[in-house]
Coordinates of N, CA, C and O in Angstrom, one line a residue:
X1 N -4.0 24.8 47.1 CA -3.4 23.6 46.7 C -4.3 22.4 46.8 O -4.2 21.4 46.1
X2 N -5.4 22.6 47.9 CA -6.0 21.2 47.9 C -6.7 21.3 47.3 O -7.2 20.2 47.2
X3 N -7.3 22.4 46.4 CA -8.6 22.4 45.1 C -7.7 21.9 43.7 O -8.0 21.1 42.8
X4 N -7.2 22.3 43.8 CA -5.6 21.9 43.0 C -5.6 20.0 42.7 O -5.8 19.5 41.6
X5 N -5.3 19.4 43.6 CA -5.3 18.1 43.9 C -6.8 17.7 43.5 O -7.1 17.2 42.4
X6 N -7.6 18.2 44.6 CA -8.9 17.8 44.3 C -9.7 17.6 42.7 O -10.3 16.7 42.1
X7 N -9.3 18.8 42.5 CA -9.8 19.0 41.2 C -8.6 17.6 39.9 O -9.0 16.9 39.0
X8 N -7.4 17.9 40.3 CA -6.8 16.6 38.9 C -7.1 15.3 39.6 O -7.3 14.6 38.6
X9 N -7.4 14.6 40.6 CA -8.1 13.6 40.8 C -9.4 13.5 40.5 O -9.6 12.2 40.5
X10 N -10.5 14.1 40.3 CA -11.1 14.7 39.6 C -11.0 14.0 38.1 O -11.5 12.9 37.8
X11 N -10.4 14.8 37.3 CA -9.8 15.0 36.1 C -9.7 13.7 35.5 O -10.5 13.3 34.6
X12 N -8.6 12.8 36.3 CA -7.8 11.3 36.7 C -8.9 10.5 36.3 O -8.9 9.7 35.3
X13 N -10.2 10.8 37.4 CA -11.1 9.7 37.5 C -11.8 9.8 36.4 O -11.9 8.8 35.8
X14 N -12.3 10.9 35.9 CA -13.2 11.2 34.6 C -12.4 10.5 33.6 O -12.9 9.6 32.8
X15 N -11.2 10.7 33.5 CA -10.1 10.3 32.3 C -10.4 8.9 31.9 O -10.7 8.5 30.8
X16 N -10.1 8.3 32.9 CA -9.8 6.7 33.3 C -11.1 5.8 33.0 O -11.1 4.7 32.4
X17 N -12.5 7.1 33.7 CA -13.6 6.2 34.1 C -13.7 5.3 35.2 O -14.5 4.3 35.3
X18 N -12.9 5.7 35.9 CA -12.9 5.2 37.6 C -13.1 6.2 38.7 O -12.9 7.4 38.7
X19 N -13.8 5.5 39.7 CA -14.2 6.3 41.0 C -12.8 6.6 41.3 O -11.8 6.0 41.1
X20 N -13.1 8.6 42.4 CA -11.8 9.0 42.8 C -11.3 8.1 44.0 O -10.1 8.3 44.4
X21 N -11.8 7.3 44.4 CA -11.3 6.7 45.9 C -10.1 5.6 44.9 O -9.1 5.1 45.4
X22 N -10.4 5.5 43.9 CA -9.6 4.1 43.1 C -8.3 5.0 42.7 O -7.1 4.8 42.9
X23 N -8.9 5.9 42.3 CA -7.4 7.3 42.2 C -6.7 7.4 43.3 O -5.5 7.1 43.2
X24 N -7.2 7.9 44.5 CA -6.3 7.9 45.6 C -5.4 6.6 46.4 O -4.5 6.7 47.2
X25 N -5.9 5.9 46.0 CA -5.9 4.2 46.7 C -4.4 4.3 45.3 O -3.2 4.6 45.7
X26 N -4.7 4.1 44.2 CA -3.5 4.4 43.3 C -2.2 5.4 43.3 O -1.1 5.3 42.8
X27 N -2.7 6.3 43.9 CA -1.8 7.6 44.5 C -1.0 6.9 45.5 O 0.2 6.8 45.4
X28 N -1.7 6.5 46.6 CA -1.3 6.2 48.2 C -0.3 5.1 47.2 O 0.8 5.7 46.9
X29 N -0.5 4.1 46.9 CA 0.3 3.4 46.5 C 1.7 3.5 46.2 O 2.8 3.1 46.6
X30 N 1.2 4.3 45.1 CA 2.6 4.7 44.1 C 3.6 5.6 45.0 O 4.7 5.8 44.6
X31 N 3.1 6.0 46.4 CA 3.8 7.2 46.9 C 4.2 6.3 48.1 O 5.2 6.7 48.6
X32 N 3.8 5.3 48.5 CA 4.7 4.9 49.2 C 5.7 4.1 48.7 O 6.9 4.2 48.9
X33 N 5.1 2.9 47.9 CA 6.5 2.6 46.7 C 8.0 3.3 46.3 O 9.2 3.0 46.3
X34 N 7.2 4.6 46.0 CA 8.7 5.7 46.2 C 9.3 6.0 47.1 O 10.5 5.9 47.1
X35 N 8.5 6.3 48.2 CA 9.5 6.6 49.7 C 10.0 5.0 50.3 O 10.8 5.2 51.2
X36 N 9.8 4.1 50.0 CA 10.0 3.1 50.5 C 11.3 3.0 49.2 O 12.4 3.2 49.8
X37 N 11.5 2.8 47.7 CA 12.7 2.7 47.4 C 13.5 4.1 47.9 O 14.6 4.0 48.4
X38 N 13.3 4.6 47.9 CA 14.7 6.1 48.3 C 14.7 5.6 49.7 O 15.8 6.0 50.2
X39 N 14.0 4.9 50.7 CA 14.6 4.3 52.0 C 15.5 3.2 51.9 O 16.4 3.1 52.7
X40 N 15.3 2.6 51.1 CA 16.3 1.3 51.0 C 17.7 1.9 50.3 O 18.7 1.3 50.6
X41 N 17.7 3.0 49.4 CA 18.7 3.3 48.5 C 19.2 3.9 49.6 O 20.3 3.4 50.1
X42 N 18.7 4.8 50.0 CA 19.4 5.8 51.1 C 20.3 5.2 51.8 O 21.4 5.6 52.1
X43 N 19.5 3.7 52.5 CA 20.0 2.8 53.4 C 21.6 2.5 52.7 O 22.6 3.1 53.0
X44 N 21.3 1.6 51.7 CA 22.8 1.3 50.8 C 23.9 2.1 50.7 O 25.1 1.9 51.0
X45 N 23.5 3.2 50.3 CA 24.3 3.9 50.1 C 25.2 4.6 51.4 O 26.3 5.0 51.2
X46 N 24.4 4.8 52.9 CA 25.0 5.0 53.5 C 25.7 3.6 54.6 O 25.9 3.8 55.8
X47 N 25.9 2.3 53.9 CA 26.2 1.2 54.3 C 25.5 0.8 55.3 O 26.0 0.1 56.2
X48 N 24.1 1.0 55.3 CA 23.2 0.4 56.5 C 22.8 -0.8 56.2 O 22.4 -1.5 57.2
X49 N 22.7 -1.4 55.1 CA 22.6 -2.3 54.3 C 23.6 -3.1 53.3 O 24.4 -2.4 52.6
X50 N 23.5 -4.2 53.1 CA 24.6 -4.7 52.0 C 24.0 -4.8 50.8 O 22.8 -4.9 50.8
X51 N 24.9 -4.7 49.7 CA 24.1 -4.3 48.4 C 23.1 -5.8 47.7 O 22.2 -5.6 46.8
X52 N 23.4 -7.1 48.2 CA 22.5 -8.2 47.9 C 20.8 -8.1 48.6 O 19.7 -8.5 48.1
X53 N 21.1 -7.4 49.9 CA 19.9 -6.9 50.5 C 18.9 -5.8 49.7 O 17.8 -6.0 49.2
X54 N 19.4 -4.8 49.6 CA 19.2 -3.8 48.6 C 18.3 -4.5 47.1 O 17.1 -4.4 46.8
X55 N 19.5 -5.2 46.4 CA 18.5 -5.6 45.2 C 17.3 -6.9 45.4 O 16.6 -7.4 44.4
X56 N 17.3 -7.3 46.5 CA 16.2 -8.3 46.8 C 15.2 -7.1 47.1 O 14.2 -7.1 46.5
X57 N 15.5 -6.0 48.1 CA 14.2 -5.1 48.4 C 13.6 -4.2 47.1 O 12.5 -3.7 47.1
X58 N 14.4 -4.1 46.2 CA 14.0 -3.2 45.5 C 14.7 -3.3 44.0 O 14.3 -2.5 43.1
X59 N 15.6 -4.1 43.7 CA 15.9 -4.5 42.2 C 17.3 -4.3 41.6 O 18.0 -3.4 41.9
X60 N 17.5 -5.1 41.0 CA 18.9 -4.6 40.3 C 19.1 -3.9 39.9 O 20.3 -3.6 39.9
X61 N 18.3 -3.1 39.3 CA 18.1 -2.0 37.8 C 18.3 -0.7 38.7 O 18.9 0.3 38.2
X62 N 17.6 -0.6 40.2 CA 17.4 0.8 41.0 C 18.9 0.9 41.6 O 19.7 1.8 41.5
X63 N 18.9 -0.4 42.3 CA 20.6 -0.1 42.9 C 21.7 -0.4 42.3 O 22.7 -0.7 43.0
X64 N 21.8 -0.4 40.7 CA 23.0 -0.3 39.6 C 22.8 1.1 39.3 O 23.9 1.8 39.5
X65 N 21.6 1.8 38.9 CA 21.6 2.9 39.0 C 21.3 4.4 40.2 O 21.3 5.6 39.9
X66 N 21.1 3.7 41.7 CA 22.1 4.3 42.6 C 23.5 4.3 42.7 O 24.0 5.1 43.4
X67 N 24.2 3.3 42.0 CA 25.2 3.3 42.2 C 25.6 4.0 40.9 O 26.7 4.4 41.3
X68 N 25.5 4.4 39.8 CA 25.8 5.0 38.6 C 25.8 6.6 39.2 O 26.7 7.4 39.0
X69 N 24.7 6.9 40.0 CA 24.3 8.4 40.4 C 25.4 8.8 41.5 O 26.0 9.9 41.4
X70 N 25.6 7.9 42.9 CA 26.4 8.2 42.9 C 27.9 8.5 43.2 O 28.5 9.2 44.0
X71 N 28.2 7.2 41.8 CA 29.7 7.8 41.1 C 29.8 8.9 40.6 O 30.8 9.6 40.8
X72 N 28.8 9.4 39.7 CA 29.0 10.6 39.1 C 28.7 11.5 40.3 O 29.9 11.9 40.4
X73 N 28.1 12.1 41.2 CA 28.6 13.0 42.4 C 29.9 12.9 43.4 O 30.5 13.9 43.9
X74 N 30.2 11.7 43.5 CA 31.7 11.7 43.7 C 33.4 11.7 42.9 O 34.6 11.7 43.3
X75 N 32.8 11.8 41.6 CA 33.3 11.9 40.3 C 33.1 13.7 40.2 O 34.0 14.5 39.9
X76 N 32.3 13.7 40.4 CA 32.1 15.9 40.6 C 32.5 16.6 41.8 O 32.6 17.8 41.9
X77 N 32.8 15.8 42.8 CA 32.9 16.4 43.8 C 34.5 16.2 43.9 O 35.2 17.0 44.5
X78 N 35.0 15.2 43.3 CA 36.7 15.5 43.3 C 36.6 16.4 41.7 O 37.6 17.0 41.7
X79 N 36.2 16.5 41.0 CA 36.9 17.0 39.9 C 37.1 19.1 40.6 O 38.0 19.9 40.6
X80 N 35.6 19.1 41.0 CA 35.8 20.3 41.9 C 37.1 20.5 42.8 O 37.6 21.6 42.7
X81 N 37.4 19.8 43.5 CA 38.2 19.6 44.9 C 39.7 20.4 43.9 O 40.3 21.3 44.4
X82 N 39.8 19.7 42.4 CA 41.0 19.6 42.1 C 41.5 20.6 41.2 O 42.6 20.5 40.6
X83 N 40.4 21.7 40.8 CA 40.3 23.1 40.4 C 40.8 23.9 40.8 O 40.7 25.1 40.4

């Protein structure tokens, strides 16, 4: 797996025309971005947080569509219940 990585960062930087350290520094980024919104959503959603807090950390658009996702699993999870 790490020749795997190695090698599409690699790939990335040839692509781009950028050094791989500018690829990983871009990687590191984007991956904590993500785990940082699914922390905040997580947060909301299990009321650790109020939902004005939520869209200052991370947006309107993420926590209207946490909240769209889920309705629809508790929207499935009773439609099951009532089978």
């Amino acid at each position: 797996m790490a020749t795997d990585l190695t090698e599409r960062v690699q790939e990335i930087a040839e692509a781009r025309g950028i050094p791989e350290s500018e690829i990983l520094e871009q990687a590191l980024e984007r991956g904590v971005e993500d785990l940082w919104v699914d922390l905040v959503l997580s947060r909301y959603v299990n009321d650790e947080i109020d939902r004005e807090t939520a869209i200052d950390l991370v947006g309107r658009d993420r926590v209207k569509r946490a909240e769209r996702e889920l309705q629809t699993v508790e929207d499935d999870v009773r439609w099951g219940l009532s089978a």
